[in-house]
XYZ file of N, CA and C in Angstrom:
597
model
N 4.081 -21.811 -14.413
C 3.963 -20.437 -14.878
C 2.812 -19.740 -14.156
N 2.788 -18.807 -13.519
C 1.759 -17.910 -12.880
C 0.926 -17.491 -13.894
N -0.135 -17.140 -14.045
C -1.478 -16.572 -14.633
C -1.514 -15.398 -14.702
N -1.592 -15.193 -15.769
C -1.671 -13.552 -16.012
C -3.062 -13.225 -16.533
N -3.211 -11.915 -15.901
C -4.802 -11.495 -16.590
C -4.861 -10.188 -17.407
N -5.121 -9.996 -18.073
C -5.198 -8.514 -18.810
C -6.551 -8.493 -18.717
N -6.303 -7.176 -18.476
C -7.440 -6.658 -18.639
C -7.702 -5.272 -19.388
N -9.083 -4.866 -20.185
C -9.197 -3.917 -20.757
C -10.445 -3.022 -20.914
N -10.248 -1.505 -20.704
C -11.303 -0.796 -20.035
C -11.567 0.233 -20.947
N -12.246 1.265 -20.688
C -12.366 2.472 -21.206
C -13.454 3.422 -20.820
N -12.964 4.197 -20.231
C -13.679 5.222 -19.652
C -13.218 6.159 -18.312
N -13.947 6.595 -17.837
C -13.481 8.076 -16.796
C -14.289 7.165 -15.171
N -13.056 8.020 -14.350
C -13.588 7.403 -13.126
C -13.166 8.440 -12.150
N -13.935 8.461 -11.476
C -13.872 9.648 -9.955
C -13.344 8.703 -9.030
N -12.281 8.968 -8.569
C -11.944 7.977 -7.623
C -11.497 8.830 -6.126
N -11.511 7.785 -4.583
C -11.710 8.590 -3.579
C -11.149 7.399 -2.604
N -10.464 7.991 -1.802
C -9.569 7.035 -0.851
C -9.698 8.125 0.330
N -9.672 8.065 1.581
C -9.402 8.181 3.123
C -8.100 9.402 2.621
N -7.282 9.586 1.994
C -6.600 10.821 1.527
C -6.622 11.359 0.358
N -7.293 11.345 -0.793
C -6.951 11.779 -1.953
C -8.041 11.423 -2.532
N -8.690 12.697 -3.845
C -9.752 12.164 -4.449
C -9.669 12.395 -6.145
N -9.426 12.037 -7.540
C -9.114 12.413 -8.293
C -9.949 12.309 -9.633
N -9.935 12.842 -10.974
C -10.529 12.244 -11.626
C -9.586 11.732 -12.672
N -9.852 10.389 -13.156
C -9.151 9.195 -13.622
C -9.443 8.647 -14.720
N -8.378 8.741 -15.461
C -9.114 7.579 -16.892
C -8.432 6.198 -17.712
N -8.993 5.675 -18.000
C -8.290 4.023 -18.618
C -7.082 4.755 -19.763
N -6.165 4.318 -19.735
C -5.280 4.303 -21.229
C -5.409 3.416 -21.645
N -5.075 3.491 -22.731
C -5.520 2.974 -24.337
C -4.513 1.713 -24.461
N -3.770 1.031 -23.458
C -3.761 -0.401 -23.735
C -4.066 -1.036 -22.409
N -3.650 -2.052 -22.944
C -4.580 -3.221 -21.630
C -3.477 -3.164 -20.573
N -4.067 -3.709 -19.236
C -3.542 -3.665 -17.999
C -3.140 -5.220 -17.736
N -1.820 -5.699 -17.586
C -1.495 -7.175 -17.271
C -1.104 -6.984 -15.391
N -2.025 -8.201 -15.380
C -1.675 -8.468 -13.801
C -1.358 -10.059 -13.555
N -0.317 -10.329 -12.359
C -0.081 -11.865 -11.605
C -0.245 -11.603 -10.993
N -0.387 -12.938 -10.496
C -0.298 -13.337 -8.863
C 0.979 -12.491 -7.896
N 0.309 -11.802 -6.852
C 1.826 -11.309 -5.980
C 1.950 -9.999 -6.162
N 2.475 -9.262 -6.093
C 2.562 -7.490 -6.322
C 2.734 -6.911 -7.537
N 2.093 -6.498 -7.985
C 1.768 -5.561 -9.055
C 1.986 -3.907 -9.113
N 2.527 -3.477 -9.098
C 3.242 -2.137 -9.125
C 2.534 -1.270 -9.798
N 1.571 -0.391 -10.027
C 1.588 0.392 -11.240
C 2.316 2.192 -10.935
N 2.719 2.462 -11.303
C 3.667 3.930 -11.683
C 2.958 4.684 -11.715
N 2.728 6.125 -11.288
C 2.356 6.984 -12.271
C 1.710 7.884 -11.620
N 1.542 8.979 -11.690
C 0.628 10.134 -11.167
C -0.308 9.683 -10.696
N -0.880 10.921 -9.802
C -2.671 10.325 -9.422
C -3.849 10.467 -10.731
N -3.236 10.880 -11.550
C -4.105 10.531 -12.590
C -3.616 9.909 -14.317
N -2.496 8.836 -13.658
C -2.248 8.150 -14.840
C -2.915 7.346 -15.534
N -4.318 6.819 -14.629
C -4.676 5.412 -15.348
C -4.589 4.254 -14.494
N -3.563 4.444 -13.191
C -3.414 3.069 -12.381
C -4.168 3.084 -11.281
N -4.730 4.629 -10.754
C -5.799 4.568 -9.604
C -7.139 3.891 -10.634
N -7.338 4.188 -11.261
C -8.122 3.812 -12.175
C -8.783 2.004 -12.297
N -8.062 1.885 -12.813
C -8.250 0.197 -12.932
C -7.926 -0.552 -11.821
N -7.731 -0.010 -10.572
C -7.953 -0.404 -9.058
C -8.850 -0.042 -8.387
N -8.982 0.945 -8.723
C -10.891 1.542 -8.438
C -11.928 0.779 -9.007
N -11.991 0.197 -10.365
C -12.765 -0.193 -11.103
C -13.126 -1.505 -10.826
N -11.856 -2.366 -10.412
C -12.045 -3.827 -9.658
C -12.674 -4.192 -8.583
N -12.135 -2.784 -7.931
C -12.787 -3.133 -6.462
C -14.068 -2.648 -6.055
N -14.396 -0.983 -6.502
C -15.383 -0.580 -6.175
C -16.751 -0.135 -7.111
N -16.826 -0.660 -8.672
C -17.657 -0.761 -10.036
C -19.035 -1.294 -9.174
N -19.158 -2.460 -8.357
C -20.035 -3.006 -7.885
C -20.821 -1.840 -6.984
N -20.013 -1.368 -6.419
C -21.068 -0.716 -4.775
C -20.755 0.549 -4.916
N -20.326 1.260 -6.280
C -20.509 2.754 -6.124
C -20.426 3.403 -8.109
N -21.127 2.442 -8.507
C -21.164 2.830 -10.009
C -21.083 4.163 -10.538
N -22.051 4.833 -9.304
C -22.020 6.779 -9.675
C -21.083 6.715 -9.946
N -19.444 6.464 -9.885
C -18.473 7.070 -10.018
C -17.844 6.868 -11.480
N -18.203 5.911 -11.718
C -17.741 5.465 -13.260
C -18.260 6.006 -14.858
N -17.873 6.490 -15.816
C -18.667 6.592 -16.630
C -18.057 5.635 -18.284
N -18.350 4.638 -18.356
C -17.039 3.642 -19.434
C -18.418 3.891 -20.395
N -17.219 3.571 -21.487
C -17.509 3.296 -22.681
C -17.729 2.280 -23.401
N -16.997 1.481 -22.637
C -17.091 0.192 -22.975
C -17.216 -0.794 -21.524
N -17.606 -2.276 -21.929
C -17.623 -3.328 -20.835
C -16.432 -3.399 -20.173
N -16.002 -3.321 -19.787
C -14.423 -4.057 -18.940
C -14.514 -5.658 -19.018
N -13.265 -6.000 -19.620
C -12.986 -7.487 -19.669
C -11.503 -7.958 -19.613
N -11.679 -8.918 -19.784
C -10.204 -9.581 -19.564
C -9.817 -10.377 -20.877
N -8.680 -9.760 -21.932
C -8.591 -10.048 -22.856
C -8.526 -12.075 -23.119
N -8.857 -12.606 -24.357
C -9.297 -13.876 -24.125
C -9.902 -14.726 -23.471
N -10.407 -13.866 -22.670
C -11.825 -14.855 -21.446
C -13.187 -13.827 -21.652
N -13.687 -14.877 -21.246
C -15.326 -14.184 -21.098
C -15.164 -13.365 -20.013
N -16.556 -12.292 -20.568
C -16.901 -11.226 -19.847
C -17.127 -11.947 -18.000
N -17.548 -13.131 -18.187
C -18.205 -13.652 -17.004
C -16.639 -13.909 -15.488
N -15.399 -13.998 -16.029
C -14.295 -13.776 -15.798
C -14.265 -12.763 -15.110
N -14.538 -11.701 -15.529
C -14.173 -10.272 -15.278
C -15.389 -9.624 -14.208
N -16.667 -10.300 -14.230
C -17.198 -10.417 -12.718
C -16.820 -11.239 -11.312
N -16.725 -11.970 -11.854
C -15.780 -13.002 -10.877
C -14.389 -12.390 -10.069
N -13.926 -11.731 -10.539
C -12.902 -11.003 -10.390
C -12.954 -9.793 -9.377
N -14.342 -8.902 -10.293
C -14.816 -7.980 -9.412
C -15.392 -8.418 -7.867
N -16.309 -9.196 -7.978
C -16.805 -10.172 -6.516
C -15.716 -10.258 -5.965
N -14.484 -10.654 -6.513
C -13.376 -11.211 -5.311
C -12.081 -9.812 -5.262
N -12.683 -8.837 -5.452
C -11.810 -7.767 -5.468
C -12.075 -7.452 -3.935
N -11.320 -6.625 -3.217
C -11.049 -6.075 -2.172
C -9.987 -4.368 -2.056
N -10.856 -3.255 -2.053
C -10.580 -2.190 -1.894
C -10.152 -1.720 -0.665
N -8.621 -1.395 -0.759
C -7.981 -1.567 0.859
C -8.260 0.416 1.447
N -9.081 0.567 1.361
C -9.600 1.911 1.935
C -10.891 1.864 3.087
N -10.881 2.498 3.727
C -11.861 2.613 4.714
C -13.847 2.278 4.052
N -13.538 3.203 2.918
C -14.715 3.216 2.554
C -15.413 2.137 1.421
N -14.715 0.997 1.177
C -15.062 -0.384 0.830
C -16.447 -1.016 2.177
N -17.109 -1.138 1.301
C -18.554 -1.492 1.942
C -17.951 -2.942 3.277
N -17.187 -3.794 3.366
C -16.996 -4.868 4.431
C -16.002 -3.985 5.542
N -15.902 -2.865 5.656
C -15.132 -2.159 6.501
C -15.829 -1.203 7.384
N -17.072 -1.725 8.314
C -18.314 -1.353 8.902
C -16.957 -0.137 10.077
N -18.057 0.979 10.007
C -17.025 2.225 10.819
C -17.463 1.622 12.440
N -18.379 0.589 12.862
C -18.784 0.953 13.875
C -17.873 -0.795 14.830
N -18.348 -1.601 13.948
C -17.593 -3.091 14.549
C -16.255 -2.716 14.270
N -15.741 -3.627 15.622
C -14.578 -4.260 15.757
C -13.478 -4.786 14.669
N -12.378 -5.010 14.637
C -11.891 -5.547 13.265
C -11.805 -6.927 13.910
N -11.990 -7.587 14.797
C -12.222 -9.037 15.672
C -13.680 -9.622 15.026
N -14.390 -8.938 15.352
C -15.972 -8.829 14.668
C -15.943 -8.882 13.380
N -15.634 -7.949 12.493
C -15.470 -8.303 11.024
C -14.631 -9.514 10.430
N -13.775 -9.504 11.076
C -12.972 -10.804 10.985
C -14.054 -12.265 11.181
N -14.528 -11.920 12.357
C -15.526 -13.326 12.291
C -16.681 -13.528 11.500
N -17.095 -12.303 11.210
C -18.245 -12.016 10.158
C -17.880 -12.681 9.029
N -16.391 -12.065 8.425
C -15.821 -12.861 7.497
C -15.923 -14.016 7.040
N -14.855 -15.078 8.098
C -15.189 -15.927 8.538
C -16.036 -17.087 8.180
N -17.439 -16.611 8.782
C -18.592 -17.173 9.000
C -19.239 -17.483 7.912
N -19.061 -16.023 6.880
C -19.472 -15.355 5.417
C -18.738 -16.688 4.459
N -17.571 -16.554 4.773
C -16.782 -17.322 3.570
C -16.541 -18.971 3.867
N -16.703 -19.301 5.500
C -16.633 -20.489 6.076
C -15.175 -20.714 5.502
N -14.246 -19.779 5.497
C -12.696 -20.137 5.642
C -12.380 -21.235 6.843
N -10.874 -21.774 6.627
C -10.720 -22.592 7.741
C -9.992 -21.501 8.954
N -9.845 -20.515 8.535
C -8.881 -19.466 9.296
C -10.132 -19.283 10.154
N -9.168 -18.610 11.372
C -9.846 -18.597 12.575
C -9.194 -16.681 12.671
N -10.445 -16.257 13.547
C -9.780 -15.037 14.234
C -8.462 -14.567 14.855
N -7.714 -15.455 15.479
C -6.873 -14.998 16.066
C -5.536 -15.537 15.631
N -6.247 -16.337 14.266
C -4.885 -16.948 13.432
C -4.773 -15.650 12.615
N -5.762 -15.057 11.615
C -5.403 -14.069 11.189
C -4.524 -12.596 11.820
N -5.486 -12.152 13.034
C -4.644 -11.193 13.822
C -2.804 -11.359 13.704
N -2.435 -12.826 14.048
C -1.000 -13.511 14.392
C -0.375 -13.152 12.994
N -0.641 -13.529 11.926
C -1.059 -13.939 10.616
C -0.281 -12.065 9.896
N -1.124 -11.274 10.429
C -1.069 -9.973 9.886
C -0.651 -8.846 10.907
N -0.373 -9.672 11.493
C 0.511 -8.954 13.293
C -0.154 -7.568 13.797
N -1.558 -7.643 14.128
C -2.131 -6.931 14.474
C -1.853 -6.737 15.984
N -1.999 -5.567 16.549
C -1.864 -5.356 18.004
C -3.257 -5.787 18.583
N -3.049 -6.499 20.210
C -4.284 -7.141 20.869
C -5.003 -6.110 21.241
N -4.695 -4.836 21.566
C -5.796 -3.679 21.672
C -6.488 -3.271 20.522
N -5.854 -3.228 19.363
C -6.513 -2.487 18.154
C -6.980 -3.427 17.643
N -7.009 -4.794 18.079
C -8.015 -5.875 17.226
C -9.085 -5.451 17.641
N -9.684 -5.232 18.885
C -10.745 -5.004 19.056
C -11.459 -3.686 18.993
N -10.658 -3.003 18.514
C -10.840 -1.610 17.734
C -11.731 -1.612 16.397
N -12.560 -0.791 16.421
C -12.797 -0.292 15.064
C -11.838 0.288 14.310
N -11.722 0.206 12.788
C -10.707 0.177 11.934
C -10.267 1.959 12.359
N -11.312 2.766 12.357
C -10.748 4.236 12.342
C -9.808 4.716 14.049
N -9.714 3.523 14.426
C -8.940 3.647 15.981
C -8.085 3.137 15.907
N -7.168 1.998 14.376
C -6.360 1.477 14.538
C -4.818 2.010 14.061
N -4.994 3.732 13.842
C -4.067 4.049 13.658
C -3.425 3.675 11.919
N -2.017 3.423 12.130
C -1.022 2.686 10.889
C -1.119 1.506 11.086
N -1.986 1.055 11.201
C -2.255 -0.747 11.521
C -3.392 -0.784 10.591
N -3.929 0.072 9.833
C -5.437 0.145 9.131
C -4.867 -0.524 8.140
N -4.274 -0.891 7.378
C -3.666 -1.886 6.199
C -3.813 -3.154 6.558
N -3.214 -3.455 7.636
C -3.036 -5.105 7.948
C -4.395 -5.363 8.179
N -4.797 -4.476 9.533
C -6.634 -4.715 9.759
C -7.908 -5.429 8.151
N -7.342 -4.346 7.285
C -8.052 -4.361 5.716
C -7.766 -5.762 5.677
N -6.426 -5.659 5.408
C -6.273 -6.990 4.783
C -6.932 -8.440 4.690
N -6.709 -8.213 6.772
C -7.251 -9.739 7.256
C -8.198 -9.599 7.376
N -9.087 -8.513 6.965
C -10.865 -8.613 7.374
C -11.325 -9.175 5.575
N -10.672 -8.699 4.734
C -10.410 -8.976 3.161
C -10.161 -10.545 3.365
N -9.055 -10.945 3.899
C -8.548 -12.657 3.524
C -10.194 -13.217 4.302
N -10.116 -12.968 5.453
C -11.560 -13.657 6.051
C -12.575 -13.852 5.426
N -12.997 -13.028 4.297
C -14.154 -12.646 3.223
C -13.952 -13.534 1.820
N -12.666 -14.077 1.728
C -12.381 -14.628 0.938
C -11.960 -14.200 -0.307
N -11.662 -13.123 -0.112
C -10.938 -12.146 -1.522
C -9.582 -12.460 -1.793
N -9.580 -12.289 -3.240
C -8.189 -12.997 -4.359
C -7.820 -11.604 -4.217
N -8.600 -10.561 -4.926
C -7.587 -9.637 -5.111
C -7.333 -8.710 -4.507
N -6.801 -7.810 -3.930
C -6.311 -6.403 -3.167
C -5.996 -5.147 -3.861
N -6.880 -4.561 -4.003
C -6.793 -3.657 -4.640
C -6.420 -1.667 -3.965
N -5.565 -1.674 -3.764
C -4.943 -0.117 -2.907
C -5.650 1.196 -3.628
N -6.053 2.143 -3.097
C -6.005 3.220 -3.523
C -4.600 3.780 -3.678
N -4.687 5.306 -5.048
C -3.145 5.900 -5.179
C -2.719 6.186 -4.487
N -1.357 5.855 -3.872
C -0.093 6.756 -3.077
C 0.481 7.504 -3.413
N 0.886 8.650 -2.450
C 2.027 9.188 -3.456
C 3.453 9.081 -2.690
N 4.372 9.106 -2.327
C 5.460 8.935 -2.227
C 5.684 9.332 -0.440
N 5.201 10.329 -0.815
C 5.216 10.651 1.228
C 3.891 9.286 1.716
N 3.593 8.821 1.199
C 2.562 8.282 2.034
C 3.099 6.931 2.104
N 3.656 6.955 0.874
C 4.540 5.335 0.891
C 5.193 5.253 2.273
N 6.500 6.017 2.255
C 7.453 6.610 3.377
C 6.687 6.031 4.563
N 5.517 7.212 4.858
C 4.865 6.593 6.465
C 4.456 5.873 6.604
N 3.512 4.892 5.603
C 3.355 3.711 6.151
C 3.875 2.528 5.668
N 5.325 2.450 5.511
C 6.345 1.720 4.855
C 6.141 0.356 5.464
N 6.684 0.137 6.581
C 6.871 -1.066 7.208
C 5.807 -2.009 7.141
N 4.645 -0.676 7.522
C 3.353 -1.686 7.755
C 2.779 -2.537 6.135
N 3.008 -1.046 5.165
C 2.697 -2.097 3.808
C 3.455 -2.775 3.210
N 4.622 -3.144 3.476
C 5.519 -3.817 3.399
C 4.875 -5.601 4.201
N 4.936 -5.438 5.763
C 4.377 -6.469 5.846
C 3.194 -6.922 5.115
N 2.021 -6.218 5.103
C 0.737 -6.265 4.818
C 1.197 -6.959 2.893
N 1.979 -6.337 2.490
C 2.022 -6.422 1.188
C 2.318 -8.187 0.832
N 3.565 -8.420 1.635
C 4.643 -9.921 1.746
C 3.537 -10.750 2.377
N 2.568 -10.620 3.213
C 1.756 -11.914 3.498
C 0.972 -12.127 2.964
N -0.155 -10.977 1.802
C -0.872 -11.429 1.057
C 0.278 -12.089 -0.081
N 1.287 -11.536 -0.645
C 2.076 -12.682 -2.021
C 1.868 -14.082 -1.510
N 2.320 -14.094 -0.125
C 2.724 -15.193 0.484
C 1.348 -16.312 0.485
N -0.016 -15.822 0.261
C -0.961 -16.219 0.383
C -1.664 -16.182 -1.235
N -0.723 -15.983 -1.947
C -1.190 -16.518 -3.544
C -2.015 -15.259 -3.887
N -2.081 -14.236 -3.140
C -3.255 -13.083 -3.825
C -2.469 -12.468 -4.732
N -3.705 -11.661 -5.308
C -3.559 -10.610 -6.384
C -3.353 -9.205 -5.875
N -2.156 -8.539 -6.037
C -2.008 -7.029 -5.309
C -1.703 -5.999 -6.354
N -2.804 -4.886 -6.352
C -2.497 -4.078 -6.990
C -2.205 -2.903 -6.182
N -1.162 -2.111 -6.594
C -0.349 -0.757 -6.086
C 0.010 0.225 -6.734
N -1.502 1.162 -7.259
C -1.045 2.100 -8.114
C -0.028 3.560 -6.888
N 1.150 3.903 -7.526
C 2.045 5.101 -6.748
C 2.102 5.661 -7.808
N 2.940 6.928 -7.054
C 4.039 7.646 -7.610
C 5.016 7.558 -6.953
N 5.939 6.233 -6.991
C 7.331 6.120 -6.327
C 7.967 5.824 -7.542
């Protein structure tokens, strides 16, 4: 049986992605997540940018949050629900391990080095089918390849979970294929994916 986590929040959140910036709040029941893709529905201000914001970016940009309560994970300790946060990964530009100036080859090894994974640089690139020019690109040069880039600079770091900023439906569309792959190799790799839309 896969592991499920609920989790439960409360409070207002400013949230901000590379296209879209909104203000956001927890609804009033708990959020269940597994292993593998996680879907959440709903406007840009249903509640699902929300508790993907909160996983990934609570640590390195608190201004944005204002809760009412602790965030936890129903039947586990609070200490759970840091653990969680540490291994969260915010697939937006502006997640603190997504340096504007290095390489995504470079971050990758930084990674790496950081987490002493057995993965190697150029297994990941293969791995997340990055192009051999835009590996050595900084992420803001890699075009519709900036997903996969996230990803494998994320797996290198040693992060469980993946956490997306909101889409909305045209954005799905354009970068279909790529989060499609990007999406099928983290399941494939036992992570946690969250995908708040409006599709």
């Amino acid at each position: 049986m896969k592991k499920e986590y609920i989790i439960s929040c409360d409070g207002l959140v400013k949230c901000h992605s590379a296209f879209f910036e909104a203000h956001d709040g927890f609804q009033s029941e708990a959020y269940e997540f597994r292993k593998g893709r996680n879907i959440l529905n709903g406007d840009i201000d249903s509640g699902a940018w929300a508790i993907s914001y909160l996983l990934s970016m609570y640590h390195c940009r608190k201004k944005d949050f204002l809760l009412f309560e602790q965030p936890k994970i129903l039947g586990e300790s609070e200490e759970i629900m840091e653990e969680i946060m540490e291994k969260s990964c915010y697939m937006d530009p502006s997640f603190p391990l997504f340096s504007k100036r290095k390489s995504v080859r470079k971050l990758i090894e930084q990674g790496i080095k950081k987490s002493k994974s057995d993965f190697t640089s150029e297994g990941l690139k293969e791995l997340f089918g990055l192009d051999d020019q835009r590996f050595e690109r900084p992420l803001s040069q890699v075009g519709n390849e900036r997903y996969q880039a996230m990803a494998a600079i994320g797996v290198a770091y040693g992060m469980e979970w993946f956490c997306f900023p909101w889409f909305s439906q045209k954005l799905v569309d354009y970068f279909q294929i790529r989060l499609k792959h990007t999406i099928k190799t983290l399941e494939q790799m036992g992570k946690v994916i969250i995908f708040p839309a409006n599709i």
